[in-house]
PDB file of C-alpha atoms in Angstrom:
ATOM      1  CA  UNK A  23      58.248 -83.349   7.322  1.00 84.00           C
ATOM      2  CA  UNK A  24      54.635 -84.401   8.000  1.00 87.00           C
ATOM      3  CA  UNK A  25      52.331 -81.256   8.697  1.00 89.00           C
ATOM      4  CA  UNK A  26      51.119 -81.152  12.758  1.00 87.00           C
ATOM      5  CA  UNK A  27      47.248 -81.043  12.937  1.00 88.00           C
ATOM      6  CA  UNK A  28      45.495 -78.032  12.706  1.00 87.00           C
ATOM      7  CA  UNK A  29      47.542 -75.684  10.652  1.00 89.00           C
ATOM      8  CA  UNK A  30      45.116 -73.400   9.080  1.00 90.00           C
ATOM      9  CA  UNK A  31      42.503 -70.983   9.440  1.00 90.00           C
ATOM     10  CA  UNK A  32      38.857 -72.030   9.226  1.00 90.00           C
ATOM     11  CA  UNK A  33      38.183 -72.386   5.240  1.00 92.00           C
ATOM     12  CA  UNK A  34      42.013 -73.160   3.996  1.00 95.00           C
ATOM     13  CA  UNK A  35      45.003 -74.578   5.559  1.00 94.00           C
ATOM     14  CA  UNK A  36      47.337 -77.282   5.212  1.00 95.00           C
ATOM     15  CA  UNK A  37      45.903 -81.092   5.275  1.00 94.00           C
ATOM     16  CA  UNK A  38      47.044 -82.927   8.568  1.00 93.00           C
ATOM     17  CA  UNK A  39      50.222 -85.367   7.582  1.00 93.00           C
ATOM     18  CA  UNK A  40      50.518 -83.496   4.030  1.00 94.00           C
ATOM     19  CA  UNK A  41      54.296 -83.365   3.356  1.00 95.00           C
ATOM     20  CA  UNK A  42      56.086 -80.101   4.055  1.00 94.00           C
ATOM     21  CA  UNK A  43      59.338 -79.191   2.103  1.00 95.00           C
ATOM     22  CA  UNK A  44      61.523 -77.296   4.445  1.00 94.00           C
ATOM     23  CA  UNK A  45      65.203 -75.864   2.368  1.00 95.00           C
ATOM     24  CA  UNK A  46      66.268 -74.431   5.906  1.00 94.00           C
ATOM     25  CA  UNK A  47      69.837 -73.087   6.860  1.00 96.00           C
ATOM     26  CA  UNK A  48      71.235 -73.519  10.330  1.00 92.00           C
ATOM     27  CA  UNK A  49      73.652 -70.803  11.305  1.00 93.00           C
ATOM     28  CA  UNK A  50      75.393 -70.633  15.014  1.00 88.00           C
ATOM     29  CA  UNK A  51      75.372 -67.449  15.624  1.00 87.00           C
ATOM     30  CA  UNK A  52      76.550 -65.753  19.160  1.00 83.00           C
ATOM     31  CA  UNK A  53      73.309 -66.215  21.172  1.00 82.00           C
ATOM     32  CA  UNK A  54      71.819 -69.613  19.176  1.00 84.00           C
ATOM     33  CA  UNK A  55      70.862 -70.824  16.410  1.00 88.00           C
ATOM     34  CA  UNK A  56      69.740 -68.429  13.526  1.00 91.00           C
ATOM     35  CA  UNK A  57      66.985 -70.514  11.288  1.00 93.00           C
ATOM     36  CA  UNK A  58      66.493 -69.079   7.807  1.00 95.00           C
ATOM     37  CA  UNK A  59      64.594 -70.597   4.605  1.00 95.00           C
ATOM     38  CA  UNK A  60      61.795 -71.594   3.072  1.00 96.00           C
ATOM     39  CA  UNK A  61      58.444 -74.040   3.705  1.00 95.00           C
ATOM     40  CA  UNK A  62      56.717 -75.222   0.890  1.00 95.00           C
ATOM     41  CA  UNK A  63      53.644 -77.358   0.968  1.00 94.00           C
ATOM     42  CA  UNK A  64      50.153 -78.302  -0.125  1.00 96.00           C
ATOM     43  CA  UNK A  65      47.165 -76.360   1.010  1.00 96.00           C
ATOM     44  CA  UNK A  66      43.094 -77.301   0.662  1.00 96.00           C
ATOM     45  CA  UNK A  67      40.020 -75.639   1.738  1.00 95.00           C
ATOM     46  CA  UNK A  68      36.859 -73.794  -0.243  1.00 96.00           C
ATOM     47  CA  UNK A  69      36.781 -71.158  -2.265  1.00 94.00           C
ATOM     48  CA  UNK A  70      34.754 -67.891   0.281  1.00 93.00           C
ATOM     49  CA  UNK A  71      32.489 -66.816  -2.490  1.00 91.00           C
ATOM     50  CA  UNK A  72      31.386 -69.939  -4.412  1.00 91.00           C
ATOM     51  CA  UNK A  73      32.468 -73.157  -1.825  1.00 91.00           C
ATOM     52  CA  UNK A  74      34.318 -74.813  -4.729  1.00 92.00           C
ATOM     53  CA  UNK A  75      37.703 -76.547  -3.491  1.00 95.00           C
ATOM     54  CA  UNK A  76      40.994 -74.806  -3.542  1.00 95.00           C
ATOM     55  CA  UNK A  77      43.811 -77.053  -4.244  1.00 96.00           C
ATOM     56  CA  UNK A  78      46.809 -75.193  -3.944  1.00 95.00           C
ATOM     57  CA  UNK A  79      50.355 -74.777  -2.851  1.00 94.00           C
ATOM     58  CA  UNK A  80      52.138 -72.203  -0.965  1.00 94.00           C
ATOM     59  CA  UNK A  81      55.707 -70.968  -0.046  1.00 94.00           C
ATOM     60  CA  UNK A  82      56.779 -69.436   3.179  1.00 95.00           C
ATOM     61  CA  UNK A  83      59.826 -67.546   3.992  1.00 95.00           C
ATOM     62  CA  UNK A  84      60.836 -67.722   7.507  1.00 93.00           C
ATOM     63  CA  UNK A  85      63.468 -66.475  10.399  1.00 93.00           C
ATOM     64  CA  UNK A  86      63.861 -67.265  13.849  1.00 90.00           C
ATOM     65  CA  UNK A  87      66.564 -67.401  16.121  1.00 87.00           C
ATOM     66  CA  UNK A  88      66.945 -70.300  18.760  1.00 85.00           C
ATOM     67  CA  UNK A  89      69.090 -69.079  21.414  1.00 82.00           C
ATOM     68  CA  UNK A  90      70.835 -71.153  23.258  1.00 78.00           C
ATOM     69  CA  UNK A  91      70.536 -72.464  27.045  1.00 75.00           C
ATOM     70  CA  UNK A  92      71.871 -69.957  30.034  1.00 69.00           C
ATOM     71  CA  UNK A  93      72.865 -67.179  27.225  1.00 62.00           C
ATOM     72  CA  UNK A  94      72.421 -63.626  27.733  1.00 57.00           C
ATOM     73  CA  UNK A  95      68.886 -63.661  25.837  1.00 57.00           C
ATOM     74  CA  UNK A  96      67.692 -65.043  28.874  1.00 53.00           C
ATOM     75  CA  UNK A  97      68.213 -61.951  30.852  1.00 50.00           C
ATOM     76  CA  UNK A  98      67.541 -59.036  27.956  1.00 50.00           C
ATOM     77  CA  UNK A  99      64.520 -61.165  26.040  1.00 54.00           C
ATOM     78  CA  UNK A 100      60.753 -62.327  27.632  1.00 53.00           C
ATOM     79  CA  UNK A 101      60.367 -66.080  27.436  1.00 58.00           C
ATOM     80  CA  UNK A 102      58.037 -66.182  23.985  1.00 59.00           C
ATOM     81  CA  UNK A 103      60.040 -63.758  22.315  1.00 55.00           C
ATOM     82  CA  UNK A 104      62.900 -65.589  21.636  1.00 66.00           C
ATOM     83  CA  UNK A 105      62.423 -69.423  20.503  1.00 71.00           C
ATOM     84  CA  UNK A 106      64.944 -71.628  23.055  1.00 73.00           C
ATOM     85  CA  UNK A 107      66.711 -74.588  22.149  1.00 68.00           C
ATOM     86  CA  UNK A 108      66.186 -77.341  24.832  1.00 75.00           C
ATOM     87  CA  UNK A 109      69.530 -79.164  24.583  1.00 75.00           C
ATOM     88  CA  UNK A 110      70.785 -79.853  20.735  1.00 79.00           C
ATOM     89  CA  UNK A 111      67.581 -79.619  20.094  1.00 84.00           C
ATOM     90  CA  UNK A 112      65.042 -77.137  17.945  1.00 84.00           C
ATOM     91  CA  UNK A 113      61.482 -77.233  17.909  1.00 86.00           C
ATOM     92  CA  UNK A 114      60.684 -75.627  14.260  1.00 87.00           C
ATOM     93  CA  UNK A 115      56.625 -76.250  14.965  1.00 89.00           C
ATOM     94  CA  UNK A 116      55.189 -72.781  16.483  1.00 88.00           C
ATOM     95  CA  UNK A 117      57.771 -70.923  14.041  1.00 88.00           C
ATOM     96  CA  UNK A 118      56.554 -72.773  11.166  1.00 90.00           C
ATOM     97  CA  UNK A 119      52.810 -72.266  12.464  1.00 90.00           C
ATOM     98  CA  UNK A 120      53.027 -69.015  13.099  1.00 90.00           C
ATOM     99  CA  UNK A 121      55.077 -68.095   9.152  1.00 91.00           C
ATOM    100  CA  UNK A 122      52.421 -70.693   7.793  1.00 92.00           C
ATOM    101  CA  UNK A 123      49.172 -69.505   9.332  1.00 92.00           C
ATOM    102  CA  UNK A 124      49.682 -65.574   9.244  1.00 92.00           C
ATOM    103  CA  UNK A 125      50.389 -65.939   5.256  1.00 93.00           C
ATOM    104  CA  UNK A 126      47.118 -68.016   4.389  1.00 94.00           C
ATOM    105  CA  UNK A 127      43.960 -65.642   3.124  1.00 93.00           C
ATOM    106  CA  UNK A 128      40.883 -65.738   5.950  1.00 90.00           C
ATOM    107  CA  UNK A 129      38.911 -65.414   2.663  1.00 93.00           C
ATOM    108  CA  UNK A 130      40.402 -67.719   0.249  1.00 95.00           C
ATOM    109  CA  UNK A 131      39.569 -67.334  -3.466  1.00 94.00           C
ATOM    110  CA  UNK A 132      39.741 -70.095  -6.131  1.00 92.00           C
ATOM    111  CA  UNK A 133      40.488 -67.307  -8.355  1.00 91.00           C
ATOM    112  CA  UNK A 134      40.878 -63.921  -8.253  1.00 92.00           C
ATOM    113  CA  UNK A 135      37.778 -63.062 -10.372  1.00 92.00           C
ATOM    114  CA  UNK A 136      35.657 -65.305  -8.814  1.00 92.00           C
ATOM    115  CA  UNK A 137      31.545 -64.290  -9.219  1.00 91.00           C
ATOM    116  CA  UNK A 138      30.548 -66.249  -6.796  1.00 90.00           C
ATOM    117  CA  UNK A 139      26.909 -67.963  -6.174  1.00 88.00           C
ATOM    118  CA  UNK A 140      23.100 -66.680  -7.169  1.00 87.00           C
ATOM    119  CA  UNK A 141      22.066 -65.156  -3.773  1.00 82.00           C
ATOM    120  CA  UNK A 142      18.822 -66.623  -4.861  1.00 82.00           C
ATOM    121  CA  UNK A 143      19.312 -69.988  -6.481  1.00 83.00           C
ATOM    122  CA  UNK A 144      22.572 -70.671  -5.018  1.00 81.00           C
ATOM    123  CA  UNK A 145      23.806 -71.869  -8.298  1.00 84.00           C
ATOM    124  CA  UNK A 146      27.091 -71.177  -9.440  1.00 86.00           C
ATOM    125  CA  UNK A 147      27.482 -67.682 -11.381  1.00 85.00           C
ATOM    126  CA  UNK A 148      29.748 -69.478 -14.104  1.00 83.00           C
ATOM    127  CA  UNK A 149      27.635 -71.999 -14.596  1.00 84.00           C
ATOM    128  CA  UNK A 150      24.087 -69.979 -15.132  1.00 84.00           C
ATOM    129  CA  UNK A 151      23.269 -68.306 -18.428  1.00 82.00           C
ATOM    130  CA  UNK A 152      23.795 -64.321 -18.767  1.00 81.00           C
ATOM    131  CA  UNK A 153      20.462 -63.797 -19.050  1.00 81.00           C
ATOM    132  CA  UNK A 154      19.970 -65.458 -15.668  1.00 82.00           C
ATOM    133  CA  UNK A 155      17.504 -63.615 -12.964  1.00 77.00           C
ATOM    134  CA  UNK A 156      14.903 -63.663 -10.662  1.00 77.00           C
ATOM    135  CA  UNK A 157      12.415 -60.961 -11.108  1.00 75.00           C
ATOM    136  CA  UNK A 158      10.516 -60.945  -8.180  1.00 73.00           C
ATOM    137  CA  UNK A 159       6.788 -58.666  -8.339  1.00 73.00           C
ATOM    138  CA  UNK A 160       5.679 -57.826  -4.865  1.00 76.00           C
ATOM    139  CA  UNK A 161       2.365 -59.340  -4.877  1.00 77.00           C
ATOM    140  CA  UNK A 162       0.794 -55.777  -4.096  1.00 82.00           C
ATOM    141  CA  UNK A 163       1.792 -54.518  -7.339  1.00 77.00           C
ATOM    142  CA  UNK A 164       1.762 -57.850  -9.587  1.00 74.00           C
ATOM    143  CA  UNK A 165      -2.082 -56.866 -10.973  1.00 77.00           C
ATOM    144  CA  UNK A 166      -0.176 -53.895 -12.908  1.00 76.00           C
ATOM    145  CA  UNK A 167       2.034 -56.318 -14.738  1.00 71.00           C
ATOM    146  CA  UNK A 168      -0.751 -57.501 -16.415  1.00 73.00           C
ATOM    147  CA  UNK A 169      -1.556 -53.954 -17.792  1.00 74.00           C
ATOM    148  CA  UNK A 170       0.419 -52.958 -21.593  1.00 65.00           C
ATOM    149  CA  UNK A 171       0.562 -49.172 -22.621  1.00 59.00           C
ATOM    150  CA  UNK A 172      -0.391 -49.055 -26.100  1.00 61.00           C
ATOM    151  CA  UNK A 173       0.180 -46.144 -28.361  1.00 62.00           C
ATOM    152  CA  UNK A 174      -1.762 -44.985 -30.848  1.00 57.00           C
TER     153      UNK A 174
END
């Protein structure tokens, strides 16, 4: 199944048309339709500490039930609570938004121990020697750098 626009938070989600695996099982159950399985399915974005690209994949479990048209659900459930089938039909997108969405990080990580960027440089903390800083003097004090203690 092709992925609906939009499915993801601001710095990761899942690319527009990317293909979805969905293992579902359909299961008639007294009110509906019980839905039960699993999506799986690509997901891009940028790492929140350093801005290098995540390239990634992720599994969802999900369970909804679609109850059917005129059944008691109408009466003992609100309207959103309870997804409705509209004839033979299912519509699997706000269930698979809402398992999809709610599992992705709002501060995705390319990897757990990631150090980030140089607040000062912006360079990449992998990619900068250990020794790596900048010293900065405040120019009301920089005349005593010049001074060495000597001992005698």
């Amino acid at each position: 199944m092709p992925a609906p626009a939009d499915l993801g938070v601001e710095l990761i989600g899942v690319p527009e048309g990317a293909d979805l695996d969905l293992d579902l099982r359909l299961q008639s159950v007294s009110e509906g339709v019980l839905v039960s399985g699993t999506i799986t399915g690509p997901v891009r974005g940028e790492c929140g500490r350093c801005l290098r690209e995540i390239n990634d994949s992720m599994g969802v479990t999900i369970q909804e039930l679609y109850a059917y048209e005129d059944s008691t659900t109408d009466a003992t459930t609100d309207e959103d609570e309870v997804g409705r089938m509209q004839g033979d039909l299912i519509d699997l997108e706000p269930a698979l938004r809402d398992a999809l969405v709610l599992t992705l990080p709002t501060n995705p990580l390319c990897r757990e121990d990631c150090p980030g960027l140089c607040p000062e440089c912006g360079a990449h903390w992998d990619d900068l020697p250990a020794d790596h800083s900048h010293q900065q003097i405040d120019p009301r004090w920089a005349g005593l750098s010049q001074l060495t203690v000597t001992e005698e």
